[in-house]
Amino acid sequence: MTSQPVTELEPDYALSAYDYELPSDRIAQDPVTPRDTSRLLVIDGDRNLLHQHFYDLPNFLRAGDLLVFNNTKVIPARMYGQKLSGVPVEILLMEPIGLNRWLALVKPGKRLPIGSTIVFAENVKATVEGIETTTRARELQFHIPAEADLDKIIQQLGKLPLPPYVTDSHTDPDRYQTIYAEVSGAIAAPTAGLHFTEPLFQKLEDQGIDKAFVTLHVGIGTFRPVETEDITQHVMHNEWCEVSEETIAKIKETKARGGRVIGVGSTVARSLENSNFQAFKGKTNLMIYPGYEWRVLDGMVTNFHLPKSTLLMMMSSFLGEGGREFLMSVYQEAIAKEYRFYSFGDAMLMLR
């Protein structure tokens, strides 16, 4: 799609059309307990709105349906150190790019040019050896003892990176992991999955609903702000994902027998749409916005997303024609009904 002057943009492609105002007290600071007692706003295939709880999810699924989850696990990616001068430094690891080498966001960025050294512990340091042009992230080369393992050092020194809008949380950090988190590598949780519990899994299994997994390591691409009014000009940062032959086989079997494939979260949606019914292992920067032709998913579980985010654009696309206007009206309904928003908040089930 070619770029157009802002004045000629159709609303579906205009960043400002995805804005909304959210009272600050609706941003959930802690998750509910048990996990599946969060609220669930259901949009059925006829666009009716139903106000439920997450433990009601089985009532909207059928025997033969398939739920697909992202089994990524959040790493303790936030680390604290200091410059040789003693100035405190905070980093957020983004992705490994070589042996003991990571791409990382740093604060204060302006004071960490190439050649700077960050000290994390007596025998753990990192040198800034490059700056990535798009995100301004630093390429950090870690210097550790020869016999040491950097992954173990990160586990010891790092902290789980809660989102910046979670400013007053009292929850156990484990609540920012899904109960099925398995493959380490994400810097943020696939939050749609945070609502699932073992009893709910058992109920779904008893009902004849199967499950499958993909892995997408949630990175900066999912959260990086859109900075162009014409959203078609935004370039997503690559995120690593894997869709196995086993998962593809389950999806094809489900479709063949008339079952529905329900993605748990936007990361599952991106993984499956990127793979397009083929096994895949690599990086994706797929951005989905209105006009995209969905191929794999028949339904999606998702949380409520930030204004002007690529996630809002994806959900608008999933709802089909007029999806953006409808979704924005749904968000106003959710605000009026006092739903809790963002990572520790409530959920939506969207069926096509």
CSV table of N, CA and C in Angstrom, one decimal, residues 44-200:
chain,number,residue,atom,x,y,z
A,44,ASP,N,-19.7,-12.3,20.2
A,44,ASP,CA,-20.0,-13.5,19.4
A,44,ASP,C,-20.0,-13.2,17.9
A,45,GLY,N,-20.3,-14.2,17.1
A,45,GLY,CA,-20.2,-14.1,15.7
A,45,GLY,C,-21.2,-13.1,15.1
A,46,ASP,N,-22.2,-12.7,15.9
A,46,ASP,CA,-23.2,-11.7,15.5
A,46,ASP,C,-22.9,-10.3,16.1
A,47,ARG,N,-21.7,-10.2,16.7
A,47,ARG,CA,-21.3,-9.0,17.4
A,47,ARG,C,-22.2,-8.6,18.6
A,48,ASN,N,-22.8,-9.6,19.2
A,48,ASN,CA,-23.4,-9.4,20.5
A,48,ASN,C,-22.4,-9.4,21.6
A,49,LEU,N,-22.6,-8.5,22.6
A,49,LEU,CA,-21.7,-8.4,23.7
A,49,LEU,C,-22.2,-9.2,24.9
A,50,LEU,N,-21.4,-10.0,25.5
A,50,LEU,CA,-21.8,-10.8,26.7
A,50,LEU,C,-20.8,-10.6,27.8
A,51,HIS,N,-21.3,-10.3,29.0
A,51,HIS,CA,-20.4,-10.0,30.1
A,51,HIS,C,-20.3,-11.2,31.0
A,52,GLN,N,-19.2,-11.9,31.0
A,52,GLN,CA,-19.0,-13.1,31.7
A,52,GLN,C,-17.7,-13.1,32.6
A,53,HIS,N,-17.3,-14.2,33.1
A,53,HIS,CA,-16.0,-14.4,33.8
A,53,HIS,C,-15.2,-15.4,33.0
A,54,PHE,N,-13.9,-15.3,33.2
A,54,PHE,CA,-13.0,-16.2,32.4
A,54,PHE,C,-13.3,-17.7,32.6
A,55,TYR,N,-13.7,-18.1,33.8
A,55,TYR,CA,-14.1,-19.5,34.0
A,55,TYR,C,-15.3,-19.9,33.2
A,56,ASP,N,-16.0,-19.0,32.5
A,56,ASP,CA,-17.1,-19.3,31.7
A,56,ASP,C,-16.6,-19.6,30.2
A,57,LEU,N,-15.3,-19.5,30.0
A,57,LEU,CA,-14.8,-19.7,28.6
A,57,LEU,C,-15.3,-21.0,28.0
A,58,PRO,N,-15.3,-22.1,28.7
A,58,PRO,CA,-15.8,-23.4,28.0
A,58,PRO,C,-17.2,-23.3,27.5
A,59,ASN,N,-18.1,-22.4,28.0
A,59,ASN,CA,-19.4,-22.3,27.6
A,59,ASN,C,-19.5,-21.8,26.1
A,60,PHE,N,-18.4,-21.2,25.7
A,60,PHE,CA,-18.4,-20.6,24.3
A,60,PHE,C,-17.6,-21.4,23.3
A,61,LEU,N,-17.1,-22.5,23.8
A,61,LEU,CA,-16.3,-23.4,22.9
A,61,LEU,C,-17.0,-24.7,22.7
A,62,ARG,N,-16.6,-25.4,21.7
A,62,ARG,CA,-17.3,-26.7,21.4
A,62,ARG,C,-16.3,-27.8,21.3
A,63,ALA,N,-16.8,-29.0,21.6
A,63,ALA,CA,-15.9,-30.2,21.4
A,63,ALA,C,-15.4,-30.2,20.0
A,64,GLY,N,-14.1,-30.4,19.8
A,64,GLY,CA,-13.5,-30.4,18.5
A,64,GLY,C,-12.8,-29.1,18.2
A,65,ASP,N,-13.0,-28.1,19.0
A,65,ASP,CA,-12.2,-26.8,18.9
A,65,ASP,C,-10.8,-27.0,19.4
A,66,LEU,N,-9.9,-26.1,18.9
A,66,LEU,CA,-8.5,-26.2,19.3
A,66,LEU,C,-8.1,-24.8,19.8
A,67,LEU,N,-7.5,-24.8,21.0
A,67,LEU,CA,-6.9,-23.6,21.6
A,67,LEU,C,-5.4,-23.6,21.3
A,68,VAL,N,-4.9,-22.6,20.8
A,68,VAL,CA,-3.4,-22.5,20.6
A,68,VAL,C,-2.8,-21.4,21.5
A,69,PHE,N,-1.8,-21.9,22.2
A,69,PHE,CA,-1.2,-21.0,23.2
A,69,PHE,C,0.3,-20.7,22.9
A,70,ASN,N,0.8,-19.6,23.4
A,70,ASN,CA,2.2,-19.3,23.3
A,70,ASN,C,2.9,-19.7,24.6
A,71,ASN,N,3.9,-20.6,24.4
A,71,ASN,CA,4.5,-21.2,25.6
A,71,ASN,C,5.8,-20.5,26.0
A,72,THR,N,6.0,-19.2,25.5
A,72,THR,CA,7.2,-18.5,25.8
A,72,THR,C,7.3,-18.2,27.3
A,73,LYS,N,8.5,-18.0,27.8
A,73,LYS,CA,8.6,-17.7,29.3
A,73,LYS,C,9.4,-16.4,29.4
A,74,VAL,N,9.0,-15.6,30.3
A,74,VAL,CA,9.6,-14.3,30.5
A,74,VAL,C,10.9,-14.5,31.2
A,75,ILE,N,12.0,-13.9,30.7
A,75,ILE,CA,13.3,-13.9,31.4
A,75,ILE,C,13.4,-12.7,32.3
A,76,PRO,N,14.2,-12.8,33.3
A,76,PRO,CA,14.5,-11.6,34.2
A,76,PRO,C,15.3,-10.6,33.5
A,77,ALA,N,14.7,-9.9,32.5
A,77,ALA,CA,15.5,-9.1,31.5
A,77,ALA,C,15.9,-7.7,32.0
A,78,ARG,N,15.4,-7.3,33.2
A,78,ARG,CA,15.7,-6.0,33.7
A,78,ARG,C,16.9,-6.1,34.6
A,79,MET,N,18.0,-5.4,34.3
A,79,MET,CA,19.2,-5.5,35.1
A,79,MET,C,19.7,-4.1,35.5
A,80,TYR,N,20.3,-4.0,36.6
A,80,TYR,CA,20.8,-2.7,37.1
A,80,TYR,C,22.3,-2.8,37.4
A,81,GLY,N,23.0,-1.8,36.9
A,81,GLY,CA,24.4,-1.7,37.1
A,81,GLY,C,24.8,-0.2,37.2
A,82,GLN,N,26.1,0.1,36.9
A,82,GLN,CA,26.5,1.4,37.0
A,82,GLN,C,27.7,1.6,36.0
A,83,LYS,N,27.9,2.9,35.6
A,83,LYS,CA,29.0,3.2,34.8
A,83,LYS,C,30.3,3.2,35.6
A,84,LEU,N,31.5,3.2,35.0
A,84,LEU,CA,32.7,3.3,35.8
A,84,LEU,C,32.7,4.5,36.7
A,85,SER,N,32.0,5.5,36.3
A,85,SER,CA,32.0,6.7,37.1
A,85,SER,C,31.0,6.6,38.3
A,86,GLY,N,30.2,5.5,38.4
A,86,GLY,CA,29.3,5.3,39.5
A,86,GLY,C,27.9,5.7,39.1
A,87,VAL,N,27.6,6.3,37.9
A,87,VAL,CA,26.3,6.7,37.5
A,87,VAL,C,25.4,5.4,37.4
A,88,PRO,N,24.2,5.3,38.0
A,88,PRO,CA,23.4,4.1,37.9
A,88,PRO,C,22.9,3.9,36.4
A,89,VAL,N,22.8,2.7,36.0
A,89,VAL,CA,22.4,2.3,34.7
A,89,VAL,C,21.3,1.2,34.8
A,90,GLU,N,20.3,1.3,34.0
A,90,GLU,CA,19.2,0.3,34.0
A,90,GLU,C,19.2,-0.2,32.5
A,91,ILE,N,19.1,-1.5,32.3
A,91,ILE,CA,19.0,-2.1,31.0
A,91,ILE,C,17.8,-3.0,30.9
A,92,LEU,N,17.3,-3.2,29.7
A,92,LEU,CA,16.3,-4.1,29.4
A,92,LEU,C,16.8,-5.0,28.3
A,93,LEU,N,17.1,-6.2,28.5
A,93,LEU,CA,17.6,-7.1,27.5
A,93,LEU,C,16.5,-7.4,26.5
A,94,MET,N,16.8,-7.3,25.2
A,94,MET,CA,15.8,-7.5,24.2
A,94,MET,C,16.0,-8.9,23.5
A,95,GLU,N,17.2,-9.2,23.0
A,95,GLU,CA,17.4,-10.5,22.3
A,95,GLU,C,18.9,-10.7,22.3
A,96,PRO,N,19.3,-12.0,22.3
A,96,PRO,CA,20.7,-12.4,22.1
A,96,PRO,C,21.1,-12.2,20.7
A,97,ILE,N,22.3,-11.7,20.4
A,97,ILE,CA,22.7,-11.5,19.0
A,97,ILE,C,24.1,-12.1,18.8
A,98,GLY,N,24.6,-12.9,19.7
A,98,GLY,CA,25.9,-13.6,19.6
A,98,GLY,C,26.3,-14.2,20.9
A,99,LEU,N,27.5,-14.7,21.0
A,99,LEU,CA,28.0,-15.3,22.2
A,99,LEU,C,28.2,-14.2,23.2
A,100,ASN,N,27.5,-14.3,24.4
A,100,ASN,CA,27.5,-13.4,25.5
A,100,ASN,C,27.2,-11.9,25.0
A,101,ARG,N,26.4,-11.8,24.0
A,101,ARG,CA,26.1,-10.5,23.3
A,101,ARG,C,24.6,-10.3,23.2
A,102,TRP,N,24.1,-9.2,23.7
A,102,TRP,CA,22.7,-8.9,23.7
A,102,TRP,C,22.4,-7.6,23.1
A,103,LEU,N,21.2,-7.4,22.5
A,103,LEU,CA,20.7,-6.1,22.2
A,103,LEU,C,19.8,-5.7,23.4
A,104,ALA,N,20.0,-4.5,23.9
A,104,ALA,CA,19.3,-4.0,25.1
A,104,ALA,C,19.0,-2.6,25.0
A,105,LEU,N,17.8,-2.2,25.6
A,105,LEU,CA,17.5,-0.8,25.8
A,105,LEU,C,18.2,-0.4,27.1
A,106,VAL,N,18.7,0.8,27.1
A,106,VAL,CA,19.4,1.3,28.2
A,106,VAL,C,18.9,2.7,28.7
A,107,LYS,N,19.0,2.9,30.0
A,107,LYS,CA,18.7,4.2,30.6
A,107,LYS,C,19.9,4.6,31.6
A,108,PRO,N,20.5,5.8,31.5
A,108,PRO,CA,20.2,6.8,30.5
A,108,PRO,C,20.9,6.6,29.2
A,109,GLY,N,20.2,6.6,28.1
A,109,GLY,CA,20.7,6.2,26.8
A,109,GLY,C,21.8,7.2,26.3
A,110,LYS,N,21.5,8.5,26.5
A,110,LYS,CA,22.4,9.5,26.0
A,110,LYS,C,23.8,9.5,26.6
A,111,ARG,N,23.9,8.9,27.8
A,111,ARG,CA,25.2,8.8,28.5
A,111,ARG,C,25.9,7.5,28.3
A,112,LEU,N,25.4,6.7,27.4
A,112,LEU,CA,26.0,5.4,27.1
A,112,LEU,C,26.3,5.2,25.6
A,113,PRO,N,27.3,6.0,25.1
A,113,PRO,CA,27.7,5.9,23.8
A,113,PRO,C,28.6,4.7,23.6
A,114,ILE,N,28.9,4.4,22.3
A,114,ILE,CA,29.8,3.2,22.0
A,114,ILE,C,31.1,3.4,22.8
A,115,GLY,N,31.5,2.3,23.4
A,115,GLY,CA,32.7,2.3,24.2
A,115,GLY,C,32.5,2.3,25.7
A,116,SER,N,31.2,2.7,26.1
A,116,SER,CA,30.9,2.7,27.5
A,116,SER,C,30.9,1.4,28.2
A,117,THR,N,31.3,1.3,29.4
A,117,THR,CA,31.3,0.1,30.2
A,117,THR,C,30.2,0.1,31.3
A,118,ILE,N,29.5,-1.0,31.5
A,118,ILE,CA,28.5,-1.1,32.5
A,118,ILE,C,29.0,-2.2,33.5
A,119,VAL,N,29.0,-1.9,34.8
A,119,VAL,CA,29.4,-2.9,35.8
A,119,VAL,C,28.2,-3.4,36.5
A,120,PHE,N,27.9,-4.7,36.4
A,120,PHE,CA,26.7,-5.3,37.1
A,120,PHE,C,27.2,-6.0,38.4
A,121,ALA,N,28.3,-6.5,38.4
A,121,ALA,CA,28.9,-7.2,39.6
A,121,ALA,C,30.4,-7.2,39.5
A,122,GLU,N,31.1,-7.6,40.5
A,122,GLU,CA,32.5,-7.6,40.5
A,122,GLU,C,33.2,-8.2,39.2
A,123,ASN,N,32.6,-9.3,38.8
A,123,ASN,CA,33.2,-10.0,37.6
A,123,ASN,C,32.2,-10.1,36.5
A,124,VAL,N,31.2,-9.2,36.4
A,124,VAL,CA,30.2,-9.1,35.4
A,124,VAL,C,30.1,-7.7,34.8
A,125,LYS,N,30.6,-7.5,33.6
A,125,LYS,CA,30.6,-6.2,33.0
A,125,LYS,C,30.1,-6.3,31.6
A,126,ALA,N,29.7,-5.2,31.0
A,126,ALA,CA,29.3,-5.2,29.5
A,126,ALA,C,29.8,-4.0,28.9
A,127,THR,N,30.2,-4.1,27.6
A,127,THR,CA,30.7,-2.9,26.9
A,127,THR,C,29.7,-2.6,25.7
A,128,VAL,N,29.4,-1.3,25.5
A,128,VAL,CA,28.5,-0.9,24.4
A,128,VAL,C,29.4,-1.0,23.1
A,129,GLU,N,29.0,-1.9,22.2
A,129,GLU,CA,29.8,-2.0,21.0
A,129,GLU,C,29.1,-1.6,19.7
A,130,GLY,N,27.8,-1.2,19.9
A,130,GLY,CA,27.1,-0.7,18.7
A,130,GLY,C,25.7,-0.2,19.1
A,131,ILE,N,25.1,0.5,18.2
A,131,ILE,CA,23.7,1.1,18.5
A,131,ILE,C,22.9,0.7,17.3
A,132,GLU,N,21.7,0.1,17.6
A,132,GLU,CA,20.8,-0.3,16.5
A,132,GLU,C,20.0,0.9,16.1
A,133,THR,N,19.9,1.1,14.8
A,133,THR,CA,19.4,2.4,14.3
A,133,THR,C,17.9,2.6,14.6
A,134,THR,N,17.1,1.5,14.5
A,134,THR,CA,15.6,1.7,14.6
A,134,THR,C,15.2,2.0,16.0
A,135,THR,N,15.6,1.2,17.0
A,135,THR,CA,15.2,1.3,18.4
A,135,THR,C,16.2,2.1,19.3
A,136,ARG,N,17.3,2.4,18.7
A,136,ARG,CA,18.4,3.0,19.5
A,136,ARG,C,18.9,2.1,20.6
A,137,ALA,N,18.6,0.8,20.5
A,137,ALA,CA,19.1,-0.2,21.5
A,137,ALA,C,20.6,-0.4,21.4
A,138,ARG,N,21.2,-0.7,22.5
A,138,ARG,CA,22.7,-0.9,22.5
A,138,ARG,C,23.0,-2.4,22.3
A,139,GLU,N,24.1,-2.6,21.5
A,139,GLU,CA,24.7,-3.9,21.4
A,139,GLU,C,25.7,-4.1,22.5
A,140,LEU,N,25.3,-4.9,23.5
A,140,LEU,CA,26.2,-5.1,24.7
A,140,LEU,C,27.0,-6.4,24.6
A,141,GLN,N,28.3,-6.3,24.7
A,141,GLN,CA,29.1,-7.5,24.8
A,141,GLN,C,29.5,-7.7,26.3
A,142,PHE,N,29.0,-8.8,26.9
A,142,PHE,CA,29.2,-9.1,28.3
A,142,PHE,C,30.6,-9.7,28.5
A,143,HIS,N,31.2,-9.4,29.6
A,143,HIS,CA,32.5,-9.9,29.9
A,143,HIS,C,32.3,-10.7,31.3
A,144,ILE,N,32.4,-12.0,31.2
A,144,ILE,CA,32.2,-12.8,32.4
A,144,ILE,C,33.3,-13.8,32.5
A,145,PRO,N,33.4,-14.4,33.7
A,145,PRO,CA,34.5,-15.5,33.9
A,145,PRO,C,34.3,-16.6,32.8
A,146,ALA,N,35.5,-17.2,32.4
A,146,ALA,CA,35.5,-18.1,31.3
A,146,ALA,C,34.5,-19.3,31.6
A,147,GLU,N,34.5,-19.7,32.9
A,147,GLU,CA,33.7,-20.9,33.2
A,147,GLU,C,32.2,-20.6,33.5
A,148,ALA,N,31.8,-19.3,33.4
A,148,ALA,CA,30.5,-18.9,33.8
A,148,ALA,C,29.5,-19.0,32.6
A,149,ASP,N,28.2,-19.0,32.9
A,149,ASP,CA,27.1,-19.1,32.0
A,149,ASP,C,26.3,-17.9,32.1
A,150,LEU,N,26.2,-17.1,31.0
A,150,LEU,CA,25.5,-15.8,31.0
A,150,LEU,C,24.1,-16.0,31.4
A,151,ASP,N,23.4,-17.0,30.8
A,151,ASP,CA,22.0,-17.2,31.1
A,151,ASP,C,21.8,-17.4,32.6
A,152,LYS,N,22.7,-18.1,33.3
A,152,LYS,CA,22.6,-18.3,34.8
A,152,LYS,C,22.8,-16.9,35.5
A,153,ILE,N,23.8,-16.1,35.0
A,153,ILE,CA,24.0,-14.8,35.6
A,153,ILE,C,22.8,-13.9,35.5
A,154,ILE,N,22.2,-14.0,34.3
A,154,ILE,CA,21.0,-13.2,34.1
A,154,ILE,C,19.9,-13.6,35.1
A,155,GLN,N,19.7,-14.9,35.3
A,155,GLN,CA,18.7,-15.4,36.2
A,155,GLN,C,19.0,-14.9,37.7
A,156,GLN,N,20.3,-14.8,38.0
A,156,GLN,CA,20.7,-14.4,39.3
A,156,GLN,C,20.6,-12.9,39.5
A,157,LEU,N,21.0,-12.1,38.6
A,157,LEU,CA,21.1,-10.7,38.7
A,157,LEU,C,19.8,-9.9,38.2
A,158,GLY,N,19.1,-10.5,37.3
A,158,GLY,CA,18.0,-9.8,36.6
A,158,GLY,C,16.7,-9.9,37.4
A,159,LYS,N,15.8,-9.0,37.0
A,159,LYS,CA,14.5,-9.0,37.6
A,159,LYS,C,13.4,-9.0,36.5
A,160,LEU,N,12.3,-9.6,36.8
A,160,LEU,CA,11.2,-9.8,35.8
A,160,LEU,C,10.7,-8.4,35.4
A,161,PRO,N,10.7,-8.0,34.2
A,161,PRO,CA,10.3,-6.7,33.7
A,161,PRO,C,8.8,-6.4,33.6
A,162,LEU,N,8.2,-6.0,34.6
A,162,LEU,CA,6.8,-5.6,34.5
A,162,LEU,C,6.6,-4.4,33.6
A,163,PRO,N,5.5,-4.3,32.9
A,163,PRO,CA,5.3,-3.2,32.0
A,163,PRO,C,5.3,-1.9,32.7
A,164,PRO,N,5.7,-0.8,32.0
A,164,PRO,CA,5.9,0.5,32.6
A,164,PRO,C,4.6,1.1,33.2
A,165,TYR,N,3.4,0.7,32.7
A,165,TYR,CA,2.2,1.2,33.3
A,165,TYR,C,1.8,0.4,34.6
A,166,VAL,N,2.5,-0.6,34.9
A,166,VAL,CA,2.3,-1.3,36.2
A,166,VAL,C,3.3,-0.7,37.2
A,167,THR,N,2.8,0.3,37.9
A,167,THR,CA,3.7,1.2,38.8
A,167,THR,C,3.5,0.9,40.2
A,168,ASP,N,2.5,0.2,40.6
A,168,ASP,CA,2.2,0.0,42.1
A,168,ASP,C,1.7,-1.5,42.3
A,169,SER,N,2.5,-2.4,41.8
A,169,SER,CA,2.1,-3.8,41.9
A,169,SER,C,2.6,-4.5,43.2
A,170,HIS,N,1.8,-5.3,43.8
A,170,HIS,CA,2.2,-6.1,45.0
A,170,HIS,C,2.2,-7.6,44.8
A,171,THR,N,2.1,-7.9,43.5
A,171,THR,CA,1.9,-9.3,43.2
A,171,THR,C,3.3,-10.1,43.1
A,172,ASP,N,3.2,-11.4,43.3
A,172,ASP,CA,4.3,-12.3,43.1
A,172,ASP,C,4.8,-12.2,41.6
A,173,PRO,N,6.1,-12.1,41.3
A,173,PRO,CA,6.5,-12.0,39.9
A,173,PRO,C,6.1,-13.2,39.1
A,174,ASP,N,5.8,-14.4,39.8
A,174,ASP,CA,5.4,-15.6,39.1
A,174,ASP,C,4.0,-15.4,38.4
A,175,ARG,N,3.3,-14.4,38.9
A,175,ARG,CA,1.9,-14.2,38.3
A,175,ARG,C,2.1,-13.5,36.9
A,176,TYR,N,3.3,-13.1,36.6
A,176,TYR,CA,3.5,-12.5,35.3
A,176,TYR,C,4.0,-13.6,34.3
A,177,GLN,N,3.8,-14.8,34.7
A,177,GLN,CA,4.1,-16.0,33.8
A,177,GLN,C,2.8,-16.8,33.6
A,178,THR,N,2.6,-17.3,32.4
A,178,THR,CA,1.5,-18.2,32.3
A,178,THR,C,1.9,-19.5,33.0
A,179,ILE,N,0.9,-20.3,33.3
A,179,ILE,CA,1.1,-21.6,34.0
A,179,ILE,C,1.8,-22.6,33.1
A,180,TYR,N,1.8,-22.3,31.8
A,180,TYR,CA,2.4,-23.3,30.8
A,180,TYR,C,3.6,-22.7,30.2
A,181,ALA,N,4.2,-21.6,30.8
A,181,ALA,CA,5.4,-21.0,30.2
A,181,ALA,C,6.5,-22.1,30.3
A,182,GLU,N,7.3,-22.2,29.2
A,182,GLU,CA,8.2,-23.3,29.1
A,182,GLU,C,9.5,-22.9,28.4
A,183,VAL,N,9.5,-22.1,27.4
A,183,VAL,CA,10.7,-21.8,26.6
A,183,VAL,C,11.1,-20.3,26.9
A,184,SER,N,12.2,-20.2,27.6
A,184,SER,CA,12.7,-18.9,28.0
A,184,SER,C,13.1,-18.0,26.8
A,185,GLY,N,12.8,-16.7,26.9
A,185,GLY,CA,13.2,-15.8,25.8
A,185,GLY,C,12.4,-14.5,25.7
A,186,ALA,N,11.3,-14.4,26.3
A,186,ALA,CA,10.4,-13.2,26.2
A,186,ALA,C,10.8,-12.1,27.2
A,187,ILE,N,10.6,-10.9,26.8
A,187,ILE,CA,10.8,-9.8,27.8
A,187,ILE,C,9.4,-9.3,28.3
A,188,ALA,N,8.3,-9.9,27.8
A,188,ALA,CA,7.0,-9.6,28.3
A,188,ALA,C,6.1,-10.8,28.2
A,189,ALA,N,5.2,-10.9,29.0
A,189,ALA,CA,4.3,-12.1,29.0
A,189,ALA,C,3.3,-12.0,27.9
A,190,PRO,N,2.9,-13.2,27.3
A,190,PRO,CA,1.7,-13.2,26.4
A,190,PRO,C,0.5,-13.2,27.3
A,191,THR,N,0.0,-12.0,27.6
A,191,THR,CA,-0.9,-11.8,28.8
A,191,THR,C,-2.3,-12.4,28.6
A,192,ALA,N,-2.7,-12.7,27.4
A,192,ALA,CA,-4.0,-13.4,27.3
A,192,ALA,C,-4.0,-14.7,28.0
A,193,GLY,N,-2.8,-15.3,28.1
A,193,GLY,CA,-2.8,-16.6,28.7
A,193,GLY,C,-2.7,-16.6,30.2
A,194,LEU,N,-2.6,-15.4,30.8
A,194,LEU,CA,-2.4,-15.3,32.3
A,194,LEU,C,-3.7,-15.7,33.0
A,195,HIS,N,-4.8,-15.8,32.3
A,195,HIS,CA,-6.1,-16.1,32.9
A,195,HIS,C,-6.3,-17.6,33.1
A,196,PHE,N,-5.5,-18.5,32.5
A,196,PHE,CA,-5.8,-19.9,32.5
A,196,PHE,C,-5.3,-20.6,33.8
A,197,THR,N,-6.0,-21.5,34.3
A,197,THR,CA,-5.7,-22.3,35.5
A,197,THR,C,-5.7,-23.8,35.2
A,198,GLU,N,-5.1,-24.6,36.0
A,198,GLU,CA,-5.2,-26.0,35.8
A,198,GLU,C,-6.6,-26.6,35.8
A,199,PRO,N,-7.4,-26.2,36.8
A,199,PRO,CA,-8.8,-26.6,36.8
A,199,PRO,C,-9.5,-26.3,35.5
A,200,LEU,N,-9.3,-25.1,35.0
A,200,LEU,CA,-9.9,-24.7,33.7
A,200,LEU,C,-9.4,-25.5,32.5
